[in-house]
Coordinates of C-alpha atoms in Angstrom, one line a residue:
X10 CA -24.2 -17.0 1.3
X11 CA -21.1 -15.7 3.0
X12 CA -19.5 -14.1 0.0
X13 CA -17.7 -11.3 1.8
X14 CA -16.6 -13.5 4.7
X15 CA -15.1 -15.9 2.1
X16 CA -13.3 -13.1 0.3
X17 CA -11.8 -11.8 3.5
X18 CA -10.2 -15.2 4.2
X19 CA -7.7 -14.4 1.4
X20 CA -5.0 -11.8 1.8
X21 CA -6.3 -8.5 0.3
X22 CA -9.2 -10.6 -1.1
X23 CA -11.7 -7.8 -1.1
X24 CA -9.7 -6.1 -3.8
X25 CA -7.7 -8.9 -5.4
X26 CA -10.6 -11.3 -6.0
X27 CA -12.7 -8.6 -7.9
X28 CA -9.5 -7.8 -9.8
X29 CA -9.2 -11.4 -10.9
X30 CA -12.9 -11.5 -11.9
X31 CA -12.5 -8.3 -14.0
X32 CA -9.4 -9.9 -15.6
X33 CA -11.4 -13.1 -16.3
X34 CA -14.2 -11.0 -18.0
X35 CA -11.7 -9.0 -20.1
X36 CA -9.8 -12.2 -21.1
X37 CA -12.7 -14.3 -22.2
X38 CA -15.7 -11.9 -22.6
X39 CA -14.2 -8.5 -23.4
X40 CA -17.3 -7.3 -25.4
X41 CA -19.5 -7.8 -22.4
X42 CA -17.8 -4.8 -20.7
X43 CA -18.1 -2.7 -23.8
X44 CA -21.9 -2.6 -23.8
X45 CA -21.8 1.1 -23.0
X46 CA -23.7 3.3 -20.6
X47 CA -23.3 3.0 -16.9
X48 CA -22.1 -0.6 -17.1
X49 CA -19.0 0.4 -19.1
X50 CA -18.6 3.6 -17.2
X51 CA -18.4 1.8 -13.8
X52 CA -16.8 -1.6 -14.6
X53 CA -14.5 -0.7 -17.5
X54 CA -13.7 3.0 -17.7
X55 CA -14.2 4.1 -14.1
X56 CA -10.6 3.7 -12.8
X57 CA -9.7 7.4 -12.6
X58 CA -12.9 8.4 -10.8
X59 CA -12.7 5.4 -8.4
X60 CA -9.0 6.1 -7.6
X61 CA -9.8 9.8 -7.0
X62 CA -12.7 8.9 -4.7
X63 CA -10.6 6.5 -2.7
X64 CA -7.9 9.1 -2.2
X65 CA -10.6 11.6 -1.1
X66 CA -11.9 9.2 1.5
X67 CA -8.4 8.3 2.6
X68 CA -7.6 11.9 3.2
X69 CA -10.7 12.3 5.4
X70 CA -9.3 9.7 7.8
X71 CA -6.2 11.7 8.7
X72 CA -6.6 13.5 12.0
X73 CA -4.7 16.7 12.4
X74 CA -5.1 16.6 16.2
X75 CA -3.0 13.5 16.8
X76 CA -0.5 13.5 19.6
X77 CA 3.1 14.2 19.1
X78 CA 4.4 10.6 19.5
X79 CA 1.8 9.3 17.0
X80 CA 2.8 11.9 14.4
X81 CA 6.5 11.2 14.9
X82 CA 6.0 7.5 14.4
X83 CA 3.8 8.0 11.4
X84 CA 6.2 10.4 9.7
X85 CA 9.2 8.2 10.4
X86 CA 7.6 5.1 9.1
X87 CA 6.2 6.9 6.0
X88 CA 9.6 8.4 5.3
X89 CA 11.4 5.0 5.7
X90 CA 8.9 3.4 3.4
X91 CA 9.3 6.0 0.7
X92 CA 13.1 6.3 0.8
X93 CA 13.7 2.6 0.8
X94 CA 11.4 2.1 -2.2
X95 CA 12.8 5.2 -4.0
X96 CA 16.4 4.0 -3.4
X97 CA 15.6 0.5 -4.8
X98 CA 14.0 2.1 -7.9
X99 CA 17.1 4.4 -8.4
X100 CA 19.5 1.4 -8.1
X101 CA 17.4 -0.7 -10.5
X102 CA 17.2 2.1 -13.1
X103 CA 20.9 2.9 -12.7
X104 CA 22.1 -0.6 -13.3
X105 CA 19.4 -2.1 -15.6
X106 CA 17.6 0.9 -17.1
X107 CA 13.8 1.3 -17.5
X108 CA 13.5 -2.3 -18.6
X109 CA 14.6 -3.5 -15.1
X110 CA 15.6 -7.1 -14.4
X111 CA 13.7 -10.4 -14.1
X112 CA 10.7 -8.5 -15.5
X113 CA 10.7 -6.0 -12.7
X114 CA 10.7 -2.4 -13.8
X115 CA 11.4 0.7 -11.6
X116 CA 7.7 1.6 -12.0
X117 CA 6.6 -1.6 -10.5
X118 CA 9.2 -1.6 -7.7
X119 CA 8.7 2.0 -6.6
X120 CA 4.9 1.8 -6.9
X121 CA 4.7 -1.4 -4.8
X122 CA 7.4 -0.8 -2.3
X123 CA 6.4 2.7 -1.3
X124 CA 2.8 1.8 -0.7
X125 CA 1.9 0.1 2.6
X126 CA -1.2 -1.8 3.6
X127 CA -2.8 0.4 6.3
X128 CA -5.3 -2.3 7.3
X129 CA -2.6 -4.8 8.0
X130 CA -0.5 -2.2 9.8
X131 CA -3.4 -1.2 12.0
X132 CA -4.2 -4.8 12.8
X133 CA -0.6 -5.6 13.8
X134 CA -0.4 -2.3 15.8
X135 CA -3.5 -3.5 17.8
X136 CA -1.7 -6.7 18.7
X137 CA 1.9 -5.8 19.0
X138 CA 2.0 -2.0 19.5
X139 CA 0.2 0.6 21.5
X140 CA -2.4 3.4 20.9
X141 CA 0.3 5.6 19.3
X142 CA 1.2 2.9 16.8
X143 CA -2.5 2.5 15.9
X144 CA -2.8 6.3 15.5
X145 CA 0.2 6.4 13.1
X146 CA -2.0 4.6 10.5
X147 CA -3.6 7.9 9.6
X148 CA -0.2 9.4 8.7
X149 CA 0.7 6.2 6.7
X150 CA -2.4 6.8 4.6
X151 CA -0.4 9.5 2.9
X152 CA 1.5 6.9 0.9
X153 CA -1.7 5.5 -0.6
X154 CA -2.0 6.1 -4.3
X155 CA 0.4 7.5 -6.9
X156 CA 1.6 10.7 -5.3
X157 CA 4.9 9.5 -3.9
X158 CA 5.6 7.3 -6.9
X159 CA 5.3 10.3 -9.2
X160 CA 7.6 12.3 -7.0
X161 CA 10.2 9.5 -7.0
X162 CA 10.0 8.9 -10.8
X163 CA 10.1 12.6 -11.5
X164 CA 13.0 13.4 -9.1
X165 CA 15.0 10.5 -10.5
X166 CA 14.5 11.6 -14.1
X167 CA 12.7 8.4 -15.0
X168 CA 9.4 10.2 -15.7
X169 CA 8.3 13.6 -16.8
X170 CA 5.4 14.8 -14.7
X171 CA 4.3 18.5 -14.9
X172 CA 3.7 20.0 -11.5
X173 CA 0.0 20.2 -12.2
X174 CA -0.2 16.4 -12.7
X175 CA 1.5 15.8 -9.4
X176 CA -0.7 18.3 -7.6
X177 CA -3.8 16.9 -9.3
X178 CA -2.9 13.4 -8.0
X179 CA -3.1 14.6 -4.3
X180 CA -5.9 17.2 -4.5
X181 CA -8.6 14.7 -3.7
X182 CA -6.7 13.6 -0.6
X183 CA -6.2 17.2 0.5
X184 CA -9.9 18.1 0.1
X185 CA -10.8 15.0 2.0
X186 CA -8.3 15.9 4.7
X187 CA -9.9 19.4 5.1
X188 CA -13.5 18.1 5.2
X189 CA -12.7 15.3 7.6
X190 CA -11.0 17.7 10.0
X191 CA -13.7 20.4 9.8
X192 CA -16.5 17.9 10.4
X193 CA -15.9 14.6 12.2
X194 CA -19.3 13.4 11.1
X195 CA -18.1 13.6 7.5
X196 CA -15.0 11.7 8.5
X197 CA -17.1 8.8 9.7
X198 CA -19.1 8.8 6.5
X199 CA -16.1 9.0 4.2
X200 CA -14.2 6.4 6.2
X201 CA -16.7 3.8 5.0
X202 CA -15.4 4.5 1.4
X203 CA -12.2 2.8 2.4
X204 CA -14.2 -0.4 2.8
X205 CA -16.7 0.2 -0.1
X206 CA -14.4 1.2 -2.9
X207 CA -11.6 -1.4 -3.1
X208 CA -13.8 -4.1 -4.8
X209 CA -14.9 -1.7 -7.5
X210 CA -11.3 -0.4 -7.9
X211 CA -10.2 -4.0 -8.2
X212 CA -12.7 -5.1 -10.8
X213 CA -12.1 -2.0 -13.0
X214 CA -8.4 -2.5 -12.9
X215 CA -8.8 -6.2 -13.8
X216 CA -11.0 -5.2 -16.7
X217 CA -7.9 -3.6 -18.3
X218 CA -5.8 -6.8 -17.9
X219 CA -5.8 -10.4 -19.2
X220 CA -4.6 -13.6 -17.7
X221 CA -1.8 -14.2 -20.2
X222 CA 0.1 -11.2 -18.9
X223 CA -0.6 -12.1 -15.3
X224 CA 0.9 -15.5 -15.8
X225 CA 3.9 -14.0 -17.4
X226 CA 4.3 -11.6 -14.5
X227 CA 3.8 -14.3 -11.8
X228 CA 7.4 -15.1 -10.9
X229 CA 8.3 -11.4 -11.0
X230 CA 5.4 -10.6 -8.8
X231 CA 6.4 -13.1 -6.2
X232 CA 10.0 -11.7 -6.2
X233 CA 8.6 -8.2 -5.8
X234 CA 6.6 -9.3 -2.8
X235 CA 9.6 -11.0 -1.2
X236 CA 11.8 -8.0 -1.9
X237 CA 9.1 -5.7 -0.3
X238 CA 9.0 -7.8 2.9
X239 CA 12.7 -8.0 3.2
X240 CA 13.6 -4.4 2.4
X241 CA 10.7 -2.6 4.1
X242 CA 10.2 -5.3 6.7
X243 CA 13.6 -6.4 8.1
X244 CA 15.5 -3.3 7.0
X245 CA 13.0 -0.8 8.4
X246 CA 12.8 -2.8 11.6
X247 CA 16.5 -2.3 12.1
X248 CA 16.5 1.4 11.3
X249 CA 13.3 2.1 13.2
X250 CA 14.6 0.2 16.3
X251 CA 17.8 2.2 16.2
X252 CA 15.8 5.5 16.1
X253 CA 13.5 4.2 18.9
X254 CA 16.5 3.1 21.0
X255 CA 14.7 -0.2 21.5
X256 CA 13.8 -3.2 19.4
X257 CA 10.3 -2.4 18.0
X258 CA 8.5 -4.9 15.7
X259 CA 6.3 -2.1 14.4
X260 CA 9.1 -1.1 12.1
X261 CA 8.5 -4.2 10.2
X262 CA 4.7 -3.8 10.0
X263 CA 5.1 -1.5 6.9
X264 CA 6.6 -4.4 4.9
X265 CA 3.5 -4.7 2.8
X266 CA 2.1 -3.6 -0.5
X267 CA -1.2 -1.8 -0.3
X268 CA -4.1 -3.1 -2.4
X269 CA -4.6 0.4 -3.8
X270 CA -1.0 0.3 -5.1
X271 CA -2.4 -1.7 -8.0
X272 CA -3.9 1.5 -9.2
X273 CA -0.6 3.3 -9.2
X274 CA 0.8 2.2 -12.6
X275 CA -2.4 3.3 -14.3
X276 CA -2.4 6.7 -12.6
X277 CA 1.3 7.2 -13.5
X278 CA 0.7 6.4 -17.1
X279 CA -2.2 8.8 -17.3
X280 CA 0.2 11.6 -16.3
X281 CA 3.1 10.3 -18.5
X282 CA 2.0 8.1 -21.4
X283 CA 5.5 6.7 -21.9
X284 CA 4.8 4.3 -19.0
X285 CA 1.6 2.9 -20.7
X286 CA 3.4 -0.2 -22.2
X287 CA 4.4 -1.2 -18.6
X288 CA 1.0 -0.7 -17.0
X289 CA -0.5 -4.1 -17.4
X290 CA 2.6 -6.1 -16.3
X291 CA 3.3 -3.7 -13.4
X292 CA -0.3 -4.0 -12.2
X293 CA -0.2 -7.8 -12.3
X294 CA 3.2 -7.8 -10.4
X295 CA 1.9 -5.4 -7.8
X296 CA -1.3 -7.5 -7.3
X297 CA 0.9 -10.5 -6.7
X298 CA 3.1 -8.5 -4.2
X299 CA -0.1 -7.5 -2.3
X300 CA -0.9 -11.1 -1.7
X301 CA 2.6 -12.2 -0.9
X302 CA 3.3 -9.4 1.6
X303 CA -0.1 -9.8 3.2
X304 CA 0.8 -13.4 4.1
X305 CA 4.5 -12.9 5.1
X306 CA 4.5 -9.6 6.8
X307 CA 2.3 -10.6 9.8
X308 CA 4.4 -13.7 10.3
X309 CA 7.6 -11.6 10.3
X310 CA 6.2 -9.1 12.7
X311 CA 5.0 -11.9 15.1
X312 CA 8.5 -13.4 15.1
X313 CA 10.2 -10.0 15.6
X314 CA 7.8 -9.1 18.4
X315 CA 9.0 -12.1 20.4
X316 CA 12.6 -11.4 19.5
X317 CA 12.2 -7.7 20.5
X318 CA 10.8 -8.4 23.9
X319 CA 13.6 -10.9 24.7
X320 CA 16.2 -8.5 23.4
X321 CA 14.7 -5.5 25.3
X322 CA 14.4 -7.5 28.5
X323 CA 18.0 -8.7 28.2
X324 CA 19.2 -5.0 27.9
X325 CA 17.1 -3.7 30.7
X326 CA 14.4 -2.0 28.5
X327 CA 10.8 -2.4 29.7
X328 CA 9.0 -5.2 27.9
X329 CA 5.5 -4.7 26.4
X330 CA 3.0 -5.9 29.0
X331 CA 0.9 -7.9 26.5
X332 CA 4.0 -10.1 25.7
X333 CA 5.7 -10.3 29.1
X334 CA 3.7 -13.4 30.1
X335 CA 5.0 -15.2 27.0
X336 CA 8.6 -14.8 28.0

């Protein structure tokens, strides 16, 4: 049976499908996950541990020895992703308050928009970028998880996060970063966690949700996905191209929502319980945004790659060799 291969056919399916299965179990057979012991510990109550372990493995993949251009690209793209998402959250809170609009809250918007899908970015970089674009994936890993979301919510006054809670949210990543750079063998081992953990994260998150709330969040989730693609796809393409002094489609490759972003509302509410009532809806909306952006972002980047090559060639800027034959 080709279970894994089938799951991979769906955008972010390795995490989203287990999330839906966990939600199915919690909606129709909630007592089954409350049996206790290791079963409940892993499939129902394991979210904090699983998120921490994922961040630990993520940190180990960041290479401190990357070349200057790679670091520059990674830092710029990470900053653009953060400030666009932060700005959207600020505007939403300013005009509509914590309740948001159309069911979208600042928590959901900031959490979804500031997290990018590293796998999709790396895949697009392989096809439409160069080795420095691929290497920038390691820097972009910094926006995985709740760290930037907590900073944004705290800086805007929307949340109250003690410094220890913000630090605690990134310590696993820091420790993983140190170990991965001290011993590259450990980096290779821990990098496998980026593949192993998402299904378990997804199921445990789904086990705290029910389908009623997912259905209610459906339209808002689609809107969140579209907003993410437009604002951190098209907008960052324009800004990134201006900074690069050439049309560069990789600026749009961060127009996604990472699968791990579905863990952000839960992590935020653990640090500031006032967000707890928003967690289930925000998680469902984020899960929808993961799927929507995974479908639309590659299409957008493919279109912008052709546009960029034509624009660059018309303005006397060298065209990427891999696309020159298509012009």
